[in-house]
Structures are given as C-alpha cells and as structure tokens.
Coordinates of C-alpha atoms in Angstrom, one line a residue:
X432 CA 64.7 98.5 85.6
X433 CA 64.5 98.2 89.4
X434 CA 68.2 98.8 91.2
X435 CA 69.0 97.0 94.8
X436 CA 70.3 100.3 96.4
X437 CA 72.0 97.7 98.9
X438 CA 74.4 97.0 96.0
X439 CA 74.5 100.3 95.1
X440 CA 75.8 100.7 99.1
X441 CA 78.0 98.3 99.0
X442 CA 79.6 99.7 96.0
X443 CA 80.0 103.5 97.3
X444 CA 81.6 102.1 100.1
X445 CA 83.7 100.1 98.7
X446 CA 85.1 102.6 95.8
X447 CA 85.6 105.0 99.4
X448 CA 87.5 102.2 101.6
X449 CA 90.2 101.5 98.6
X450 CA 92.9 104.1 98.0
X451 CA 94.9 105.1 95.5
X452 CA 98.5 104.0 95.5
X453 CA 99.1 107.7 94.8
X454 CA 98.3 108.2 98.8
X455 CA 99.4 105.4 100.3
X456 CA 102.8 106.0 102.4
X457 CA 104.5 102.5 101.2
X458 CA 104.6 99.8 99.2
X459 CA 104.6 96.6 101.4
X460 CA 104.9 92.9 101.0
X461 CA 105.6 89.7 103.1
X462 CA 106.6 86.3 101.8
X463 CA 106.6 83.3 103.8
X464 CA 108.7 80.2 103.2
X465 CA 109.3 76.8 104.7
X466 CA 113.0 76.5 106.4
X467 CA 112.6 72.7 107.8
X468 CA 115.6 71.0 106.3
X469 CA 116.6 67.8 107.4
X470 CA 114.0 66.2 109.6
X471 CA 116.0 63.3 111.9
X472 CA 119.4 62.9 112.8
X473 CA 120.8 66.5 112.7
X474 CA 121.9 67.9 115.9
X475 CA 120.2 70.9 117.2
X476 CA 121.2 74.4 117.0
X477 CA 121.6 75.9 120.7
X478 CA 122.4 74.1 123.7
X479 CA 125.3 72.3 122.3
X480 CA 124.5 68.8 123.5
X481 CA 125.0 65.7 121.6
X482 CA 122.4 64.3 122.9
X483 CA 119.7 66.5 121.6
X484 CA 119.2 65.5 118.0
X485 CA 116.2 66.0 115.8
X486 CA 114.2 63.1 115.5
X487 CA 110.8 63.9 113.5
X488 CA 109.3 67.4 112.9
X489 CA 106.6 68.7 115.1
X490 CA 106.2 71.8 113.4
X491 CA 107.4 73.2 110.1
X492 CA 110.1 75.6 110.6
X493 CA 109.5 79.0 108.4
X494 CA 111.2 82.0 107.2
X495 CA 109.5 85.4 106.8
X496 CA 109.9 88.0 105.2
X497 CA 108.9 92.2 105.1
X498 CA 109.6 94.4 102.5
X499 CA 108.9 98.2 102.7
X500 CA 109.5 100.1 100.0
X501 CA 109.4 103.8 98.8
X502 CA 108.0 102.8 95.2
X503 CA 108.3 99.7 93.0
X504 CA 112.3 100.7 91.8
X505 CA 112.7 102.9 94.9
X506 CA 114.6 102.6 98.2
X507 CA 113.4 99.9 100.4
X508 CA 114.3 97.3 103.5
X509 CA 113.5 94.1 103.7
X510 CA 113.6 91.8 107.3
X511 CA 113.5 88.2 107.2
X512 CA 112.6 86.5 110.8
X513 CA 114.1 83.0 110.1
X514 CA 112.9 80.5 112.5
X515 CA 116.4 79.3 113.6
X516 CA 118.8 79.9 116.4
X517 CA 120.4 82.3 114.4
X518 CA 121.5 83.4 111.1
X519 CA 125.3 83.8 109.9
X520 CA 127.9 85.0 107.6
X521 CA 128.0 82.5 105.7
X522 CA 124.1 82.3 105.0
X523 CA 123.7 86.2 104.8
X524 CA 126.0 86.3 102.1
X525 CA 124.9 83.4 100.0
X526 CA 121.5 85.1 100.3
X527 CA 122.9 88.3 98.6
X528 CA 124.4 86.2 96.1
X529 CA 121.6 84.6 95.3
X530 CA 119.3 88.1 95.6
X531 CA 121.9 90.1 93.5
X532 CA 121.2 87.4 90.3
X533 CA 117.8 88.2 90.4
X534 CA 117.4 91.7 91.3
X535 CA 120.7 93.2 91.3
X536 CA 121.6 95.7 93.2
X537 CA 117.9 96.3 94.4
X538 CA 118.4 94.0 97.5
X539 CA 121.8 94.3 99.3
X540 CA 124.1 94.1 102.4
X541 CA 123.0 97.8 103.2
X542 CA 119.4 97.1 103.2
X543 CA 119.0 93.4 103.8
X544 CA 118.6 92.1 107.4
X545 CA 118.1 88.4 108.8
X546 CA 117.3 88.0 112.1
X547 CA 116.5 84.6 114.1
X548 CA 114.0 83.9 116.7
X549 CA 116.8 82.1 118.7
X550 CA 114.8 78.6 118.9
X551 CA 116.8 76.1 119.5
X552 CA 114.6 73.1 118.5
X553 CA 116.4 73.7 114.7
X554 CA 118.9 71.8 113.0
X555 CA 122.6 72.8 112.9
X556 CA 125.8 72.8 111.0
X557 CA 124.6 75.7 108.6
X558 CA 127.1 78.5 110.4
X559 CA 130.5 78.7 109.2
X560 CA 132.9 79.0 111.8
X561 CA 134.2 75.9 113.7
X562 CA 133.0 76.2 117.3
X563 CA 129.3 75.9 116.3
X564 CA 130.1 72.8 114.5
X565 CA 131.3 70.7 116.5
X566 CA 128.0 69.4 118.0
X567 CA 126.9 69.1 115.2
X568 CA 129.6 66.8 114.0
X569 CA 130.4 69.6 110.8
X570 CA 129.6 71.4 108.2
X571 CA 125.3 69.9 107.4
X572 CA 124.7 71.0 103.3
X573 CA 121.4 70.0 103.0
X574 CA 120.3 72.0 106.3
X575 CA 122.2 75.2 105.0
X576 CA 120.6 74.7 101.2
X577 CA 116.7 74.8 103.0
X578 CA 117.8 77.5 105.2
X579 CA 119.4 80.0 102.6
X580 CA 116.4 78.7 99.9
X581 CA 113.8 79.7 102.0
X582 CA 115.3 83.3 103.0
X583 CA 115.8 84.0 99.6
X584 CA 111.9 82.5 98.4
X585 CA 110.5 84.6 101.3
X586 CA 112.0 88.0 99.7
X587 CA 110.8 86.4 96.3
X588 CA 107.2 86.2 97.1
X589 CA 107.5 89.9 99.2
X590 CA 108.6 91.2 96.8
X591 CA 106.0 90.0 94.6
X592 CA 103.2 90.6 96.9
X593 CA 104.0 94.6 97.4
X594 CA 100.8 96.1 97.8
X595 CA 100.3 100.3 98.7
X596 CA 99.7 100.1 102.6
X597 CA 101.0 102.3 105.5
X598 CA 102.9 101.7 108.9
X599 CA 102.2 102.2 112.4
X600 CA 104.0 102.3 115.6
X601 CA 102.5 101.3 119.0
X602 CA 103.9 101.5 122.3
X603 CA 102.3 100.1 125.9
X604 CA 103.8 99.2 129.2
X605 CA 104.4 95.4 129.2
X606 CA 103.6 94.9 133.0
X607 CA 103.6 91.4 133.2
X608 CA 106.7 89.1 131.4
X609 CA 108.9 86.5 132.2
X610 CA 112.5 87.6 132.0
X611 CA 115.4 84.7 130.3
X612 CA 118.1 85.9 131.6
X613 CA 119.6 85.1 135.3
X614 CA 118.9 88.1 137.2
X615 CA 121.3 87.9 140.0
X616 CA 124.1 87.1 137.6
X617 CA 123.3 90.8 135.7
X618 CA 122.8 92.6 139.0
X619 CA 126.2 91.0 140.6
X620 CA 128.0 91.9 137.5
X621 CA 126.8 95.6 138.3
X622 CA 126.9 95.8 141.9
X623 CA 123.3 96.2 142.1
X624 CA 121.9 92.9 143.3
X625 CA 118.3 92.8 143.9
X626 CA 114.6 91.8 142.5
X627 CA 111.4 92.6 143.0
X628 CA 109.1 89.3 142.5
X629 CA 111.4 88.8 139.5
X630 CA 111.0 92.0 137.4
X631 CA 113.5 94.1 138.4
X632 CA 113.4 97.8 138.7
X633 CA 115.5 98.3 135.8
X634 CA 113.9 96.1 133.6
X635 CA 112.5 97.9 130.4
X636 CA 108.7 97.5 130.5
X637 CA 108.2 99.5 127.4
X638 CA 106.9 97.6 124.6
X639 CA 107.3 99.0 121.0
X640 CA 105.3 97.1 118.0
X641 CA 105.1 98.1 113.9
X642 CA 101.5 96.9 112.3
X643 CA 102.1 97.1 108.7
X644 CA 98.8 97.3 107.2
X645 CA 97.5 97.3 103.7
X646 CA 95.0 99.2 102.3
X647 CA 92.9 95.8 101.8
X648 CA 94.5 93.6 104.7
X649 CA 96.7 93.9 107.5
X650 CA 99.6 91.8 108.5
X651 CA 99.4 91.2 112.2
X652 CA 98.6 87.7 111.9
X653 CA 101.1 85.9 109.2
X654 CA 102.2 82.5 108.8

C-alpha cells in the first residue's frame, strides 16, 4: 500500500512538538467572563460626578482570569483582571465565599488576587464603604451580583482549562509612554521639580511582561 510520507511528516513532528505533562513547568489556565451589569442609569465608577451616568454599552465589560498551578491538587495562584475601576472588600470576600463552596480550601485569601484595570467608564455602587457610594446614590445589587459572578465564572473556566505550559519573563526599556500622573505636583512634593519633554529622569522605563504559554497555544492575546 502506498504511504504519503507528507503525513508521515506531519505526524513525527507533531508527536516531537507536544510534551508530556511530566516536563512541563506548570499547569495553566485562563477563564474569561462577562462583568457588564447594569447597562443605563448607573453612575460611573471614578470621577465622582453625577453627571456621568451609563447610558448604553459600547463595549462588554470582562473579567479574567490566570491560574498557575504546581499540579492539579497542588499549590497554585490565580489573578483575576476585572475590568472595573477597582475591586473591594466586599467583592473579594463574597468571591472566596463563593470559591470555598466549590473548591474549598483550594482557592483562598492567601492565594487569590483581584486587580482592576482602573477604567472608569464602569458602573458603581458595588464597594462597600460609604464615600464611594454616594455618587452613585447607594449600595447597586444587581451591578455587584455581575461583578462578583463573573470573577468567580472566570476562576471556574481557568480552572477548568489548566493545561501543562511554562512561563516566561521579559524585560525591555519602554522609551516612549505617556505618563497619568501630574508631574510637577510629584516633583514639588519632593523638591525636585523638573521634566524633560515629559518623561522625567526618574521615571521607571523598565518594562517587565509574563507570557504564559501552553504547550499547544499561548496566551498573549485573550479576550
């Protein structure tokens, strides 16, 4: 019987380009989840202005998740970028709650951390403290339920999607960046007033980026 040694090829190289989980250095999954909650009528998270309410959704808000983990029952660490001013107290520990049913003790205040991107075209009234509710005219259930629902979907589906993969660290010099802070107000504060076309002498320009990658896709573009 005649045998294509182009498949023959392609299966050699593929059987060489798939490791073992034995080798790989981690176990590592991401879970995305949308975060939206209410679409009109909810003031926004960040500039504290009554004025600026949401009124439609121009794009779907998300949260997302890493896991890296040691071995399926092993230690592990799991980051959730939520897209939302911020996170908070409240939310973190409803998140644990809710983790702790599922998985107990696998997921927990030690290795769990939520971090926003600081937008502040989100809804409000999910924190629990007083001063960051009054723009928001109080306490907003139904934009804390989407919040906390999608952190704790997005460690769901991580979690589920662990697959044997290794990461890497990268560094560069990040020459050319726009800075969001007032410069004169930080050098002032120091005595050491001055700028160089914006981008201070001071200024870190060292850039530091993880690539996650699995042993059959990396993760450097996720949505």
């Amino acid at each position: 019987m005649h045998q294509n040694p182009f498949i023959f090829f392609l299966f050699t190289l593929l059987i060489y380009l798939l490791p073992s989980r034995a080798t790989a250095d981690y176990l590592i999954g991401v879970g995305s989840y949308d975060s939206t909650g209410p679409a009109a009528g909810v003031n926004m998270m960040g500039y504290a202005n009554l004025d600026q309410s949401t009124a439609g959704i121009h794009f779907r808000l998300r949260a997302r998740a890493f896991i890296v983990a040691e071995s399926l029952d092993g230690p592990r660490f799991a980051f959730v970028n939520l897209d939302a001013g911020m996170a908070s107290q409240l939310v973190t520990i409803t998140v644990l709650d809710r983790l702790s049913k599922r998985f107990g003790n696998l997921y927990n205040e030690d290795n769990v951390a939520i971090s926003g991107t600081h937008t502040h075209a989100g809804p409000g009234g999910y924190l629990q403290y007083v001063v960051y509710s009054v723009t928001s005219l109080g306490f907003i259930p139904q934009s804390f339920d989407a919040i906390v629902t999608a952190i704790e979907m997005s460690i769901l589906q991580a979690h589920k999607n662990l697959k044997s993969g290794s990461i890497f660290i990268n560094t560069g010099a990040f020459v050319t960046y726009a800075l969001i802070v007032v410069v004169r107000a930080v050098l002032e504060n120091s005595g050491l007033w001055q700028t160089e076309k914006w981008t201070p002498k001071w200024a870190d320009k060292q850039l530091f980026a993880l690539s996650p990658i699995c042993h059959l896709f990396n993760f450097k573009t996720f949505n």
